[in-house]
Amino acid sequence: TGQYQNLIVDKKGQNQNVGFIQLNRPKALNALCDELMVELTQAVTDFENDGNVGCIVITGSEKAFAAGADIKEMQKRDFSQAYDENFTAAWTKVAECKKPIIAAVNGYALGGGNELAMMCDIIYAGEKAKFGQPEIKLGTIPGAGGTQRLTQSIGKSKAMEMVLTGNPINAEDAEKAGLVSKVFPVEQLVDEAIKLGETISAQSKLVSAMCKEAVSASFEMSLREGLHFEKRTFHATFATHDRMAGMTAFIEKRPADFKDK
Ligand code: CO8
């Protein structure tokens, strides 16, 4: 944590195998300035490389997961600067991480904040969470997946309504729409996300990564290609220690001893 200005980073869970990242820039409701995104990239990379970590939880504060990209940083940019600086360069790591990532969203997840949550694999929400893409009110449009991942997640009509009006939806509606998988009381949310992280971390980390890769492929491929990719990945699990360990343990009626290989 000492190395970060905008994050609190820790390991959680009984076996310390859940990487925990709390966005911590309270004065700007966790607005995602460049420095914060560079730090987030570093923290996610470190957990990805940590053999003991099987899952990562990203959360914010009770008031805000993240209120978007930093508007004060963006205000003066012109097209050539935005283009030259490739102003989304620090925004790819969360979506590309091999390990499963859970977003635990309390409060505002707006603009880039909602986009960051959608880059994660699973979203849990607190009862007071608000999900929105308000960019239209700033005279711009979502720039980190809000027109793409949101549409894939909740369908055209709801996504269009959200990005064209800028109006957010609450946690209950987000759950109904399939944007989030579960809603919890505000103060229980982070613990529940960590518990889920522990459940995921207890499986083979190697096979979890393969499983995540296969589900993620469904967003990029046709059904035929996706099924082919899935089949080959499934076949590949038969080259692992952990596939044998898992099936043998089932037959011998005991817990599996996964070695992540
Ligand atoms: N950027 C910079 N500062 C912010 C942001 C933000 N997105 N959101 C809040 N803040 C700051 C406020 O300026 C304020 O600071 P100060 O006290 O110095 O004025 C402080 O946080 C507290 O905010 P408020 O006083 O506004 O708090 P309220 O409780 O009254 O309101 C809201 C909370 C409703 C969340 C309100 O702050 C708000 O509407 N924020 C902006 C939300 C928004 O429009 N987000 C979208 C930003 S655009 C975007 O995300 C594009 C992403 C493109 C991808 C980027 C790829 C690189």
Coordinates of C-alpha atoms and ligand atoms in Angstrom, one line a residue, residues 25-29 31-32 34 63-64 67-74 87-89 91 108 110-113 115 133-135 137-138 140-145, ligand 1:
R25 CA -9.1 9.0 -3.9
P26 CA -11.9 10.3 -1.7
K27 CA -11.6 14.0 -2.6
A28 CA -12.7 13.3 -6.2
L29 CA -15.1 10.4 -5.5
A31 CA -12.3 9.8 -10.3
L32 CA -10.0 7.7 -12.4
D34 CA -4.1 8.9 -15.1
K63 CA -20.1 6.6 -1.5
A64 CA -18.4 5.9 -4.8
A67 CA -17.4 8.7 -10.4
G68 CA -15.8 8.3 -13.9
A69 CA -12.7 9.5 -15.7
D70 CA -11.2 12.7 -14.2
I71 CA -13.2 15.5 -15.8
K72 CA -10.7 18.1 -14.6
E73 CA -7.9 16.2 -16.3
M74 CA -9.9 15.9 -19.6
F87 CA -5.6 8.5 -23.7
T88 CA -7.0 5.0 -22.9
A89 CA -3.6 3.2 -22.8
W91 CA -7.2 1.3 -19.2
Y108 CA -21.6 5.7 -7.8
L110 CA -20.4 6.4 -13.4
G111 CA -18.8 6.8 -16.8
G112 CA -15.4 5.3 -16.6
G113 CA -16.3 3.9 -13.2
E115 CA -16.8 0.9 -17.6
Q133 CA -22.9 6.5 -18.4
P134 CA -23.5 10.2 -18.0
E135 CA -21.0 11.2 -20.7
K137 CA -24.3 15.3 -20.4
L138 CA -20.7 16.4 -20.8
T140 CA -19.1 13.3 -25.1
I141 CA -19.7 9.6 -25.3
P142 CA -18.4 6.6 -23.3
G143 CA -14.7 5.8 -24.2
A144 CA -13.8 2.7 -22.4
G145 CA -16.5 0.1 -23.2
Ligands
CO8_1 N1 -13.8 13.9 -12.3 C1 -13.2 14.8 -11.5 N2 -13.7 15.2 -10.3 C2 -14.9 14.6 -9.9 C3 -15.6 13.7 -10.7 C4 -15.0 13.3 -12.0 N3 -15.6 12.4 -12.8 N4 -16.7 13.3 -10.0 C5 -16.7 14.0 -8.9 N5 -15.6 14.8 -8.8 C6 -15.2 15.7 -7.7 C7 -16.0 16.9 -7.7 O1 -15.5 17.9 -8.6 C8 -15.9 17.4 -6.3 O2 -14.7 18.0 -6.1 P1 -14.6 19.5 -5.5 O3 -15.1 19.4 -4.1 O4 -13.1 19.9 -5.6 O5 -15.5 20.4 -6.4 C9 -15.8 16.1 -5.5 O6 -15.5 15.1 -6.4 C10 -17.2 15.7 -4.9 O7 -18.1 15.7 -5.9 P2 -19.6 16.4 -5.8 O8 -19.4 17.6 -4.9 O9 -20.1 16.6 -7.2 O10 -20.4 15.3 -5.0 P3 -22.0 15.1 -5.1 O11 -22.2 14.1 -4.0 O12 -22.7 16.4 -5.0 O13 -22.3 14.4 -6.5 C11 -21.9 12.9 -8.4 C12 -21.8 13.1 -6.8 C13 -23.3 12.8 -8.8 C14 -21.2 11.6 -8.6 C15 -21.1 14.0 -9.1 O14 -19.9 14.2 -8.5 C16 -21.0 13.8 -10.6 O15 -21.9 13.9 -11.3 N6 -19.7 13.5 -11.0 C17 -19.4 13.4 -12.4 C18 -19.9 12.1 -13.0 C19 -19.6 12.0 -14.4 O16 -20.0 12.7 -15.2 N7 -18.8 11.0 -14.8 C20 -18.4 10.7 -16.1 C21 -17.1 11.3 -16.4 S1 -16.7 11.2 -18.1 C22 -16.0 9.6 -18.3 O17 -16.0 8.9 -17.3 C23 -15.6 9.2 -19.6 C24 -14.8 7.9 -19.5 C25 -14.1 7.7 -20.8 C26 -13.1 6.6 -20.6 C27 -11.8 7.2 -20.3 C28 -10.8 6.4 -21.1 C29 -9.4 7.0 -20.8

